[in-house]
PDB file of C-alpha atoms in Angstrom:
ATOM      1  CA  MET A   1      99.917  84.985 119.605  1.00 92.00           C
ATOM      2  CA  SER A   2      97.615  86.170 122.368  1.00 92.00           C
ATOM      3  CA  GLY A   3      99.361  88.396 124.884  1.00 93.00           C
ATOM      4  CA  GLN A   4     102.074  89.554 122.496  1.00 98.00           C
ATOM      5  CA  VAL A   5     102.700  93.209 121.654  1.00 98.00           C
ATOM      6  CA  ALA A   6     103.327  94.482 118.125  1.00 98.00           C
ATOM      7  CA  LEU A   7     104.463  97.860 116.856  1.00 98.00           C
ATOM      8  CA  VAL A   8     103.241  98.486 113.312  1.00 98.00           C
ATOM      9  CA  THR A   9     104.567 101.692 111.767  1.00 98.00           C
ATOM     10  CA  GLY A  10     102.037 103.368 109.500  1.00 97.00           C
ATOM     11  CA  GLY A  11      99.589 101.054 111.222  1.00 98.00           C
ATOM     12  CA  THR A  12      96.444 103.195 111.186  1.00 97.00           C
ATOM     13  CA  ARG A  13      95.611 103.075 107.464  1.00 95.00           C
ATOM     14  CA  GLY A  14      96.309 101.274 104.189  1.00 94.00           C
ATOM     15  CA  LEU A  15      98.410  98.141 104.347  1.00 97.00           C
ATOM     16  CA  GLY A  16      99.471  98.975 107.900  1.00 97.00           C
ATOM     17  CA  LEU A  17      95.842  98.967 109.026  1.00 98.00           C
ATOM     18  CA  ALA A  18      95.261  95.561 107.415  1.00 98.00           C
ATOM     19  CA  ILE A  19      98.327  94.221 109.250  1.00 98.00           C
ATOM     20  CA  SER A  20      97.132  95.725 112.535  1.00 98.00           C
ATOM     21  CA  LYS A  21      93.715  94.088 112.105  1.00 98.00           C
ATOM     22  CA  ARG A  22      95.252  90.693 111.322  1.00 98.00           C
ATOM     23  CA  LEU A  23      97.364  90.819 114.463  1.00 98.00           C
ATOM     24  CA  MET A  24      94.504  92.088 116.633  1.00 98.00           C
ATOM     25  CA  ALA A  25      92.380  89.154 115.462  1.00 97.00           C
ATOM     26  CA  ARG A  26      95.082  86.854 116.852  1.00 97.00           C
ATOM     27  CA  GLY A  27      94.953  88.515 120.270  1.00 97.00           C
ATOM     28  CA  VAL A  28      97.997  90.725 119.766  1.00 98.00           C
ATOM     29  CA  THR A  29      98.132  94.144 121.429  1.00 98.00           C
ATOM     30  CA  VAL A  30      98.872  96.610 118.630  1.00 98.00           C
ATOM     31  CA  ALA A  31     100.770  99.861 118.987  1.00 98.00           C
ATOM     32  CA  ALA A  32     100.210 101.672 115.694  1.00 98.00           C
ATOM     33  CA  GLY A  33     102.578 104.371 114.528  1.00 98.00           C
ATOM     34  CA  TYR A  34     101.513 107.344 112.449  1.00 97.00           C
ATOM     35  CA  SER A  35     103.158 110.484 111.133  1.00 96.00           C
ATOM     36  CA  THR A  36     100.754 113.373 110.508  1.00 94.00           C
ATOM     37  CA  ASN A  37      97.241 112.001 109.969  1.00 95.00           C
ATOM     38  CA  ALA A  38      95.753 112.492 113.428  1.00 96.00           C
ATOM     39  CA  GLU A  39      92.250 111.913 112.054  1.00 96.00           C
ATOM     40  CA  ALA A  40      93.147 108.404 110.889  1.00 96.00           C
ATOM     41  CA  ALA A  41      94.796 107.708 114.251  1.00 97.00           C
ATOM     42  CA  LYS A  42      91.665 108.761 116.136  1.00 97.00           C
ATOM     43  CA  ARG A  43      89.492 106.686 113.810  1.00 97.00           C
ATOM     44  CA  PHE A  44      91.769 103.706 114.423  1.00 97.00           C
ATOM     45  CA  LEU A  45      91.309 104.035 118.190  1.00 97.00           C
ATOM     46  CA  ASP A  46      87.542 104.524 117.889  1.00 96.00           C
ATOM     47  CA  ASP A  47      87.052 101.617 115.471  1.00 96.00           C
ATOM     48  CA  HIS A  48      89.072  99.179 117.578  1.00 96.00           C
ATOM     49  CA  ALA A  49      88.115 100.252 121.082  1.00 93.00           C
ATOM     50  CA  GLU A  50      87.315  96.629 121.957  1.00 94.00           C
ATOM     51  CA  HIS A  51      90.988  95.751 121.459  1.00 92.00           C
ATOM     52  CA  ASP A  52      94.041  96.766 123.446  1.00 90.00           C
ATOM     53  CA  VAL A  53      95.490  99.327 121.023  1.00 96.00           C
ATOM     54  CA  THR A  54      97.541 102.513 121.276  1.00 97.00           C
ATOM     55  CA  VAL A  55      98.764 105.046 118.722  1.00 98.00           C
ATOM     56  CA  HIS A  56     102.166 106.710 118.614  1.00 98.00           C
ATOM     57  CA  GLN A  57     102.957 109.807 116.564  1.00 98.00           C
ATOM     58  CA  GLY A  58     106.387 110.467 115.134  1.00 97.00           C
ATOM     59  CA  ASP A  59     108.647 110.812 112.123  1.00 97.00           C
ATOM     60  CA  ILE A  60     110.124 107.402 111.342  1.00 97.00           C
ATOM     61  CA  GLY A  61     112.903 109.195 109.489  1.00 97.00           C
ATOM     62  CA  SER A  62     114.064 110.699 112.783  1.00 98.00           C
ATOM     63  CA  ALA A  63     116.316 108.633 115.051  1.00 98.00           C
ATOM     64  CA  GLU A  64     115.115 110.686 118.019  1.00 98.00           C
ATOM     65  CA  ASP A  65     111.430 110.083 117.261  1.00 98.00           C
ATOM     66  CA  CYS A  66     112.065 106.360 116.797  1.00 98.00           C
ATOM     67  CA  ALA A  67     113.800 106.183 120.179  1.00 97.00           C
ATOM     68  CA  ARG A  68     110.866 108.002 121.794  1.00 97.00           C
ATOM     69  CA  ILE A  69     108.236 105.800 120.107  1.00 97.00           C
ATOM     70  CA  GLY A  70     110.059 102.626 121.129  1.00 97.00           C
ATOM     71  CA  ALA A  71     110.317 103.877 124.715  1.00 96.00           C
ATOM     72  CA  GLU A  72     106.603 104.784 124.733  1.00 96.00           C
ATOM     73  CA  VAL A  73     105.560 101.326 123.616  1.00 97.00           C
ATOM     74  CA  LEU A  74     107.788  99.597 126.150  1.00 96.00           C
ATOM     75  CA  GLU A  75     106.595 101.894 128.934  1.00 96.00           C
ATOM     76  CA  GLN A  76     102.905 101.428 128.122  1.00 96.00           C
ATOM     77  CA  HIS A  77     102.958  97.709 127.314  1.00 96.00           C
ATOM     78  CA  GLY A  78     106.029  96.374 129.104  1.00 95.00           C
ATOM     79  CA  ARG A  79     107.421  94.474 126.127  1.00 96.00           C
ATOM     80  CA  LEU A  80     107.569  94.376 122.343  1.00 97.00           C
ATOM     81  CA  ASN A  81     107.486  91.005 120.609  1.00 98.00           C
ATOM     82  CA  ILE A  82     106.725  91.974 117.000  1.00 98.00           C
ATOM     83  CA  LEU A  83     107.995  94.893 114.933  1.00 98.00           C
ATOM     84  CA  VAL A  84     106.561  95.608 111.486  1.00 98.00           C
ATOM     85  CA  ASN A  85     108.512  98.307 109.639  1.00 98.00           C
ATOM     86  CA  ASN A  86     105.765  99.353 107.249  1.00 98.00           C
ATOM     87  CA  ALA A  87     105.828 103.181 107.110  1.00 96.00           C
ATOM     88  CA  ALA A  88     106.947 104.575 103.762  1.00 95.00           C
ATOM     89  CA  MET A  89     106.742 107.586 101.505  1.00 94.00           C
ATOM     90  CA  THR A  90     107.412 108.600  97.897  1.00 93.00           C
ATOM     91  CA  LEU A  91     108.792 111.730  96.279  1.00 95.00           C
ATOM     92  CA  ASP A  92     108.947 110.759  92.621  1.00 94.00           C
ATOM     93  CA  LYS A  93     111.196 112.572  90.159  1.00 96.00           C
ATOM     94  CA  THR A  94     113.759 111.582  87.593  1.00 97.00           C
ATOM     95  CA  MET A  95     117.279 111.634  88.997  1.00 97.00           C
ATOM     96  CA  ARG A  96     118.107 114.642  86.823  1.00 97.00           C
ATOM     97  CA  ASN A  97     115.396 116.657  88.598  1.00 98.00           C
ATOM     98  CA  MET A  98     115.677 115.112  92.070  1.00 98.00           C
ATOM     99  CA  THR A  99     117.270 117.257  94.754  1.00 98.00           C
ATOM    100  CA  PRO A 100     119.604 115.826  97.416  1.00 98.00           C
ATOM    101  CA  ALA A 101     116.950 116.709  99.994  1.00 98.00           C
ATOM    102  CA  GLU A 102     114.314 114.643  98.136  1.00 98.00           C
ATOM    103  CA  TRP A 103     116.714 111.712  97.919  1.00 98.00           C
ATOM    104  CA  ASP A 104     117.609 111.967 101.608  1.00 98.00           C
ATOM    105  CA  GLN A 105     114.027 112.253 102.823  1.00 98.00           C
ATOM    106  CA  VAL A 106     112.809 109.109 101.060  1.00 98.00           C
ATOM    107  CA  VAL A 107     115.862 107.042 102.009  1.00 98.00           C
ATOM    108  CA  ARG A 108     115.625 108.281 105.591  1.00 98.00           C
ATOM    109  CA  VAL A 109     111.977 107.240 106.031  1.00 98.00           C
ATOM    110  CA  ASN A 110     111.951 104.050 103.943  1.00 98.00           C
ATOM    111  CA  LEU A 111     115.329 102.592 104.913  1.00 98.00           C
ATOM    112  CA  SER A 112     116.992 104.434 107.774  1.00 98.00           C
ATOM    113  CA  GLY A 113     113.690 104.425 109.688  1.00 98.00           C
ATOM    114  CA  ALA A 114     113.744 100.618 109.782  1.00 98.00           C
ATOM    115  CA  PHE A 115     117.282 100.783 111.183  1.00 98.00           C
ATOM    116  CA  TYR A 116     116.421 103.461 113.755  1.00 98.00           C
ATOM    117  CA  LEU A 117     113.362 101.693 115.100  1.00 97.00           C
ATOM    118  CA  THR A 118     114.794  98.181 115.025  1.00 98.00           C
ATOM    119  CA  ARG A 119     117.920  99.356 116.838  1.00 97.00           C
ATOM    120  CA  THR A 120     115.701 100.957 119.496  1.00 96.00           C
ATOM    121  CA  VAL A 121     113.645  97.849 120.294  1.00 96.00           C
ATOM    122  CA  LEU A 122     116.243  95.155 119.609  1.00 98.00           C
ATOM    123  CA  PRO A 123     117.954  95.166 123.040  1.00 97.00           C
ATOM    124  CA  GLN A 124     114.806  94.027 124.865  1.00 97.00           C
ATOM    125  CA  MET A 125     114.160  91.358 122.204  1.00 98.00           C
ATOM    126  CA  LEU A 126     117.708  90.083 122.725  1.00 98.00           C
ATOM    127  CA  GLU A 127     117.228  90.130 126.472  1.00 97.00           C
ATOM    128  CA  ARG A 128     113.986  88.159 126.215  1.00 97.00           C
ATOM    129  CA  ARG A 129     115.480  85.890 123.537  1.00 98.00           C
ATOM    130  CA  TYR A 130     112.452  86.335 121.319  1.00 98.00           C
ATOM    131  CA  GLY A 131     111.296  88.586 118.505  1.00 98.00           C
ATOM    132  CA  ARG A 132     109.674  88.781 115.090  1.00 98.00           C
ATOM    133  CA  ILE A 133     110.747  91.586 112.765  1.00 98.00           C
ATOM    134  CA  VAL A 134     109.019  92.032 109.396  1.00 98.00           C
ATOM    135  CA  ASN A 135     110.148  94.702 106.949  1.00 98.00           C
ATOM    136  CA  ILE A 136     107.782  95.844 104.202  1.00 98.00           C
ATOM    137  CA  SER A 137     109.634  96.485 100.951  1.00 98.00           C
ATOM    138  CA  SER A 138     108.162  96.844  97.442  1.00 97.00           C
ATOM    139  CA  ILE A 139     108.321  95.250  94.017  1.00 97.00           C
ATOM    140  CA  ILE A 140     110.020  98.512  92.983  1.00 96.00           C
ATOM    141  CA  GLY A 141     113.017  97.455  95.058  1.00 97.00           C
ATOM    142  CA  GLU A 142     113.374  94.440  92.754  1.00 97.00           C
ATOM    143  CA  THR A 143     112.493  95.964  89.379  1.00 96.00           C
ATOM    144  CA  GLY A 144     113.197  99.677  89.666  1.00 95.00           C
ATOM    145  CA  ALA A 145     110.770 102.233  88.261  1.00 93.00           C
ATOM    146  CA  PHE A 146     111.005 105.371  86.190  1.00 93.00           C
ATOM    147  CA  GLY A 147     111.266 108.407  88.450  1.00 95.00           C
ATOM    148  CA  GLN A 148     111.767 106.374  91.631  1.00 96.00           C
ATOM    149  CA  THR A 149     115.519 106.015  92.119  1.00 98.00           C
ATOM    150  CA  ASN A 150     115.223 107.153  95.753  1.00 98.00           C
ATOM    151  CA  TYR A 151     112.301 104.843  96.557  1.00 97.00           C
ATOM    152  CA  ALA A 152     113.794 101.841  94.714  1.00 98.00           C
ATOM    153  CA  ALA A 153     117.172 102.263  96.404  1.00 98.00           C
ATOM    154  CA  ALA A 154     115.601 102.463  99.851  1.00 98.00           C
ATOM    155  CA  LYS A 155     113.288  99.501  99.322  1.00 98.00           C
ATOM    156  CA  SER A 156     116.038  97.284  97.925  1.00 98.00           C
ATOM    157  CA  GLY A 157     118.233  98.340 100.838  1.00 98.00           C
ATOM    158  CA  LEU A 158     115.787  96.563 103.142  1.00 98.00           C
ATOM    159  CA  PHE A 159     116.848  93.247 101.581  1.00 98.00           C
ATOM    160  CA  GLY A 160     120.431  93.627 102.776  1.00 98.00           C
ATOM    161  CA  LEU A 161     119.323  94.926 106.159  1.00 98.00           C
ATOM    162  CA  THR A 162     117.023  91.933 106.595  1.00 98.00           C
ATOM    163  CA  MET A 163     119.579  89.274 105.677  1.00 98.00           C
ATOM    164  CA  SER A 164     122.421  90.803 107.686  1.00 98.00           C
ATOM    165  CA  LEU A 165     120.373  91.353 110.830  1.00 98.00           C
ATOM    166  CA  ALA A 166     118.897  87.854 110.526  1.00 98.00           C
ATOM    167  CA  LEU A 167     122.427  86.444 110.756  1.00 98.00           C
ATOM    168  CA  GLU A 168     123.192  88.537 113.827  1.00 98.00           C
ATOM    169  CA  VAL A 169     120.146  87.548 115.899  1.00 98.00           C
ATOM    170  CA  ALA A 170     119.173  84.050 114.731  1.00 98.00           C
ATOM    171  CA  ARG A 171     120.607  82.333 117.832  1.00 98.00           C
ATOM    172  CA  LYS A 172     118.416  84.532 120.026  1.00 98.00           C
ATOM    173  CA  ASN A 173     115.143  83.215 118.537  1.00 98.00           C
ATOM    174  CA  ILE A 174     114.601  86.475 116.665  1.00 98.00           C
ATOM    175  CA  THR A 175     113.572  86.215 113.036  1.00 98.00           C
ATOM    176  CA  VAL A 176     113.894  88.962 110.432  1.00 98.00           C
ATOM    177  CA  ASN A 177     112.086  88.767 107.098  1.00 98.00           C
ATOM    178  CA  THR A 178     110.906  91.036 104.301  1.00 98.00           C
ATOM    179  CA  VAL A 179     107.581  91.087 102.480  1.00 98.00           C
ATOM    180  CA  THR A 180     107.682  92.652  99.015  1.00 98.00           C
ATOM    181  CA  PRO A 181     104.226  93.633  97.732  1.00 97.00           C
ATOM    182  CA  GLY A 182     103.332  94.524  94.188  1.00 96.00           C
ATOM    183  CA  LEU A 183     100.397  96.804  93.422  1.00 94.00           C
ATOM    184  CA  ILE A 184      98.045  97.062  96.415  1.00 94.00           C
ATOM    185  CA  MET A 185      94.608  98.667  96.370  1.00 87.00           C
ATOM    186  CA  THR A 186      95.032 101.548  98.837  1.00 82.00           C
ATOM    187  CA  ASP A 187      94.289 105.279  98.914  1.00 75.00           C
ATOM    188  CA  MET A 188      97.646 105.881  97.225  1.00 68.00           C
ATOM    189  CA  THR A 189      96.926 103.591  94.263  1.00 74.00           C
ATOM    190  CA  ALA A 190      93.368 104.890  93.975  1.00 73.00           C
ATOM    191  CA  ALA A 191      94.880 108.237  92.992  1.00 72.00           C
ATOM    192  CA  VAL A 192      96.765 106.737  90.018  1.00 77.00           C
ATOM    193  CA  PRO A 193      95.303 108.016  86.699  1.00 81.00           C
ATOM    194  CA  ALA A 194      93.101 105.477  84.900  1.00 86.00           C
ATOM    195  CA  LEU A 195      95.373 105.172  81.846  1.00 87.00           C
ATOM    196  CA  ALA A 196      98.447 104.557  83.994  1.00 82.00           C
ATOM    197  CA  MET A 197      96.530 101.985  86.050  1.00 87.00           C
ATOM    198  CA  GLU A 198      95.501 100.180  82.860  1.00 90.00           C
ATOM    199  CA  LYS A 199      99.139  99.817  81.853  1.00 89.00           C
ATOM    200  CA  ILE A 200     100.127  98.521  85.279  1.00 89.00           C
ATOM    201  CA  LEU A 201      97.308  95.978  85.383  1.00 93.00           C
ATOM    202  CA  ALA A 202      98.305  94.701  81.941  1.00 94.00           C
ATOM    203  CA  ARG A 203     101.630  93.624  83.461  1.00 94.00           C
ATOM    204  CA  ILE A 204     100.033  91.622  86.291  1.00 97.00           C
ATOM    205  CA  PRO A 205      99.265  88.000  85.309  1.00 97.00           C
ATOM    206  CA  VAL A 206      96.364  87.711  87.764  1.00 96.00           C
ATOM    207  CA  GLY A 207      94.934  90.914  86.286  1.00 94.00           C
ATOM    208  CA  ARG A 208      94.219  92.908  89.413  1.00 93.00           C
ATOM    209  CA  PRO A 209      95.838  94.664  92.379  1.00 94.00           C
ATOM    210  CA  ALA A 210      96.167  92.911  95.727  1.00 96.00           C
ATOM    211  CA  GLU A 211      93.803  93.658  98.549  1.00 96.00           C
ATOM    212  CA  PRO A 212      95.773  94.846 101.612  1.00 97.00           C
ATOM    213  CA  ASP A 213      94.653  91.791 103.583  1.00 97.00           C
ATOM    214  CA  GLU A 214      96.266  89.477 101.024  1.00 97.00           C
ATOM    215  CA  VAL A 215      99.624  90.939 101.989  1.00 98.00           C
ATOM    216  CA  ALA A 216      98.799  91.251 105.678  1.00 98.00           C
ATOM    217  CA  ARG A 217      98.135  87.521 105.997  1.00 98.00           C
ATOM    218  CA  LEU A 218     101.760  86.804 105.071  1.00 98.00           C
ATOM    219  CA  VAL A 219     102.974  89.300 107.671  1.00 98.00           C
ATOM    220  CA  GLU A 220     100.791  87.549 110.237  1.00 98.00           C
ATOM    221  CA  PHE A 221     102.312  84.201 109.272  1.00 98.00           C
ATOM    222  CA  LEU A 222     105.876  85.483 109.622  1.00 98.00           C
ATOM    223  CA  ALA A 223     105.038  87.102 112.973  1.00 98.00           C
ATOM    224  CA  ASP A 224     103.700  83.825 114.380  1.00 98.00           C
ATOM    225  CA  PRO A 225     105.790  82.084 117.071  1.00 98.00           C
ATOM    226  CA  GLU A 226     105.603  78.891 114.998  1.00 98.00           C
ATOM    227  CA  SER A 227     107.476  80.567 112.114  1.00 98.00           C
ATOM    228  CA  ALA A 228     110.704  80.270 114.086  1.00 98.00           C
ATOM    229  CA  TYR A 229     112.660  78.496 111.324  1.00 98.00           C
ATOM    230  CA  ILE A 230     112.027  81.172 108.700  1.00 98.00           C
ATOM    231  CA  THR A 231     114.502  84.048 108.735  1.00 98.00           C
ATOM    232  CA  GLY A 232     116.505  86.214 106.366  1.00 98.00           C
ATOM    233  CA  GLN A 233     113.971  85.685 103.567  1.00 98.00           C
ATOM    234  CA  VAL A 234     112.312  87.970 101.023  1.00 98.00           C
ATOM    235  CA  TYR A 235     108.728  87.074 100.089  1.00 98.00           C
ATOM    236  CA  ALA A 236     107.023  88.542  97.035  1.00 97.00           C
ATOM    237  CA  VAL A 237     103.258  89.104  96.940  1.00 98.00           C
ATOM    238  CA  ASN A 238     102.735  90.563  93.477  1.00 97.00           C
ATOM    239  CA  GLY A 239     100.278  88.443  91.468  1.00 97.00           C
ATOM    240  CA  GLY A 240     103.102  87.208  89.262  1.00 97.00           C
ATOM    241  CA  MET A 241     104.124  90.700  88.166  1.00 96.00           C
ATOM    242  CA  HIS A 242     107.778  89.884  88.858  1.00 96.00           C
ATOM    243  CA  MET A 243     109.103  86.338  89.089  1.00 92.00           C
TER     244      MET A 243
END
């Protein structure tokens, strides 16, 4: 994978950071997207100064920002071989209390953002007849969750996007797959109250959350040139929580 360029949205922390590190270890140049956390972006650059990395700020829920980010990466690196649509957000409320704006914002970032960014970088992948696109969904897209109709709808929407796009680009040596994590140990899950975490863990057969790297290794596998015969698939990494 040495010499390839990857854009990882939300790539400076959490699961995105683990994915970025996995790809960097394989010699991939990583362009990491971030939204508002400039401190994490600076830390990412400082911590990985020995690698060829760049950071790109923008709102993935904005078609204009996605077009700009894609253009920045292509201008700075000359190509884009791997796209990991990882950036996501939550605004949890029951549907009765959820506003249209809260619905729209989550769907825009978690689903439309993957469309915006993929559409931006796809032409050069088609021209080069090569690409690896990995969408990061969630177990919630398969099971649903109380108070997460917006998040669940967006994350399950990635399944249809993945399969349909895979059909469109398969003959061009471009693969499109989805990874669907369960509970991952990140800053977000660390904030879950202890009692709620106990209940979640009781539902996981292996009895613990995943480490981010346990999910990132599957993304690395799907992004590998040798994974050319795998496309249009949804892969769960959830410790048996949903089968």
